[in-house]
Amino acid sequence: MLHLGNTIAELREARAITQEELARKLGISRSTLSHYEKNRRKPPLDFIVQLANTFNISIEQIINAPKKEQA
């Protein structure tokens, strides 16, 4: 799950949502969201569930997203 933060950022960016907007929707601070996206903190399960509901996708799509190769 080391790539979980990258997946969160990619989901957010694909929908053209700022960290501030997503954090507000999820009821967390922007800095907390930033820590999750940069893999500095591991998000709790309830956050992942809420994120899946917000983006209308399955939890599995978040957790099992393919890891992107870095160039």
CSV table of C-alpha atoms in Angstrom, one decimal:
chain,number,residue,atom,x,y,z
A,1,MET,CA,0.0,0.0,0.0
A,2,LEU,CA,3.0,2.3,-0.4
A,3,HIS,CA,1.4,3.8,-3.5
A,4,LEU,CA,-1.9,4.6,-1.8
A,5,GLY,CA,-1.0,8.3,-1.4
A,6,ASN,CA,-0.2,8.5,-5.1
A,7,THR,CA,-3.6,6.9,-5.9
A,8,ILE,CA,-5.4,9.5,-3.8
A,9,ALA,CA,-3.6,12.3,-5.5
A,10,GLU,CA,-4.3,10.9,-9.0
A,11,LEU,CA,-8.0,10.4,-8.2
A,12,ARG,CA,-8.2,14.0,-7.0
A,13,GLU,CA,-6.3,15.5,-9.9
A,14,ALA,CA,-8.2,13.5,-12.5
A,15,ARG,CA,-11.3,15.3,-11.2
A,16,ALA,CA,-9.6,18.7,-11.2
A,17,ILE,CA,-10.3,19.1,-7.4
A,18,THR,CA,-7.8,21.0,-5.2
A,19,GLN,CA,-6.5,19.5,-2.0
A,20,GLU,CA,-8.5,22.2,-0.1
A,21,GLU,CA,-11.8,21.3,-1.9
A,22,LEU,CA,-11.4,17.6,-1.3
A,23,ALA,CA,-10.3,18.1,2.3
A,24,ARG,CA,-13.4,20.2,3.0
A,25,LYS,CA,-15.6,17.5,1.4
A,26,LEU,CA,-14.0,14.8,3.6
A,27,GLY,CA,-14.0,16.9,6.8
A,28,ILE,CA,-10.2,16.9,7.3
A,29,SER,CA,-7.5,19.5,7.0
A,30,ARG,CA,-5.7,20.2,3.8
A,31,SER,CA,-2.4,19.4,5.5
A,32,THR,CA,-3.7,15.9,6.6
A,33,LEU,CA,-4.7,15.2,3.0
A,34,SER,CA,-1.3,16.3,1.9
A,35,HIS,CA,0.3,13.9,4.3
A,36,TYR,CA,-1.8,11.1,3.0
A,37,GLU,CA,-1.0,11.9,-0.7
A,38,LYS,CA,2.8,12.1,0.1
A,39,ASN,CA,2.7,8.8,2.0
A,40,ARG,CA,3.8,10.5,5.1
A,41,ARG,CA,0.8,9.2,7.0
A,42,LYS,CA,-1.3,6.1,6.4
A,43,PRO,CA,-5.0,7.0,6.0
A,44,PRO,CA,-7.4,5.2,8.3
A,45,LEU,CA,-9.9,2.8,6.8
A,46,ASP,CA,-12.9,5.1,7.4
A,47,PHE,CA,-11.1,7.8,5.3
A,48,ILE,CA,-10.7,5.3,2.4
A,49,VAL,CA,-14.4,4.4,2.7
A,50,GLN,CA,-15.4,8.0,2.6
A,51,LEU,CA,-13.0,8.7,-0.3
A,52,ALA,CA,-14.5,5.8,-2.3
A,53,ASN,CA,-18.0,7.2,-1.6
A,54,THR,CA,-17.0,10.7,-2.6
A,55,PHE,CA,-15.6,9.5,-5.9
A,56,ASN,CA,-18.3,6.9,-6.4
A,57,ILE,CA,-15.8,4.1,-6.8
A,58,SER,CA,-15.1,0.9,-4.9
A,59,ILE,CA,-12.6,0.6,-2.1
A,60,GLU,CA,-10.8,-2.0,-4.1
A,61,GLN,CA,-10.2,0.5,-6.9
A,62,ILE,CA,-8.4,2.7,-4.4
A,63,ILE,CA,-6.4,0.0,-2.6
A,64,ASN,CA,-5.6,-2.1,-5.6
A,65,ALA,CA,-4.9,0.6,-8.1
A,66,PRO,CA,-1.9,-0.3,-10.3
A,67,LYS,CA,1.4,1.3,-9.2
A,68,LYS,CA,2.6,3.7,-11.9
A,69,GLU,CA,6.2,3.4,-13.0
A,70,GLN,CA,8.3,6.4,-12.5
A,71,ALA,CA,10.4,7.6,-15.4
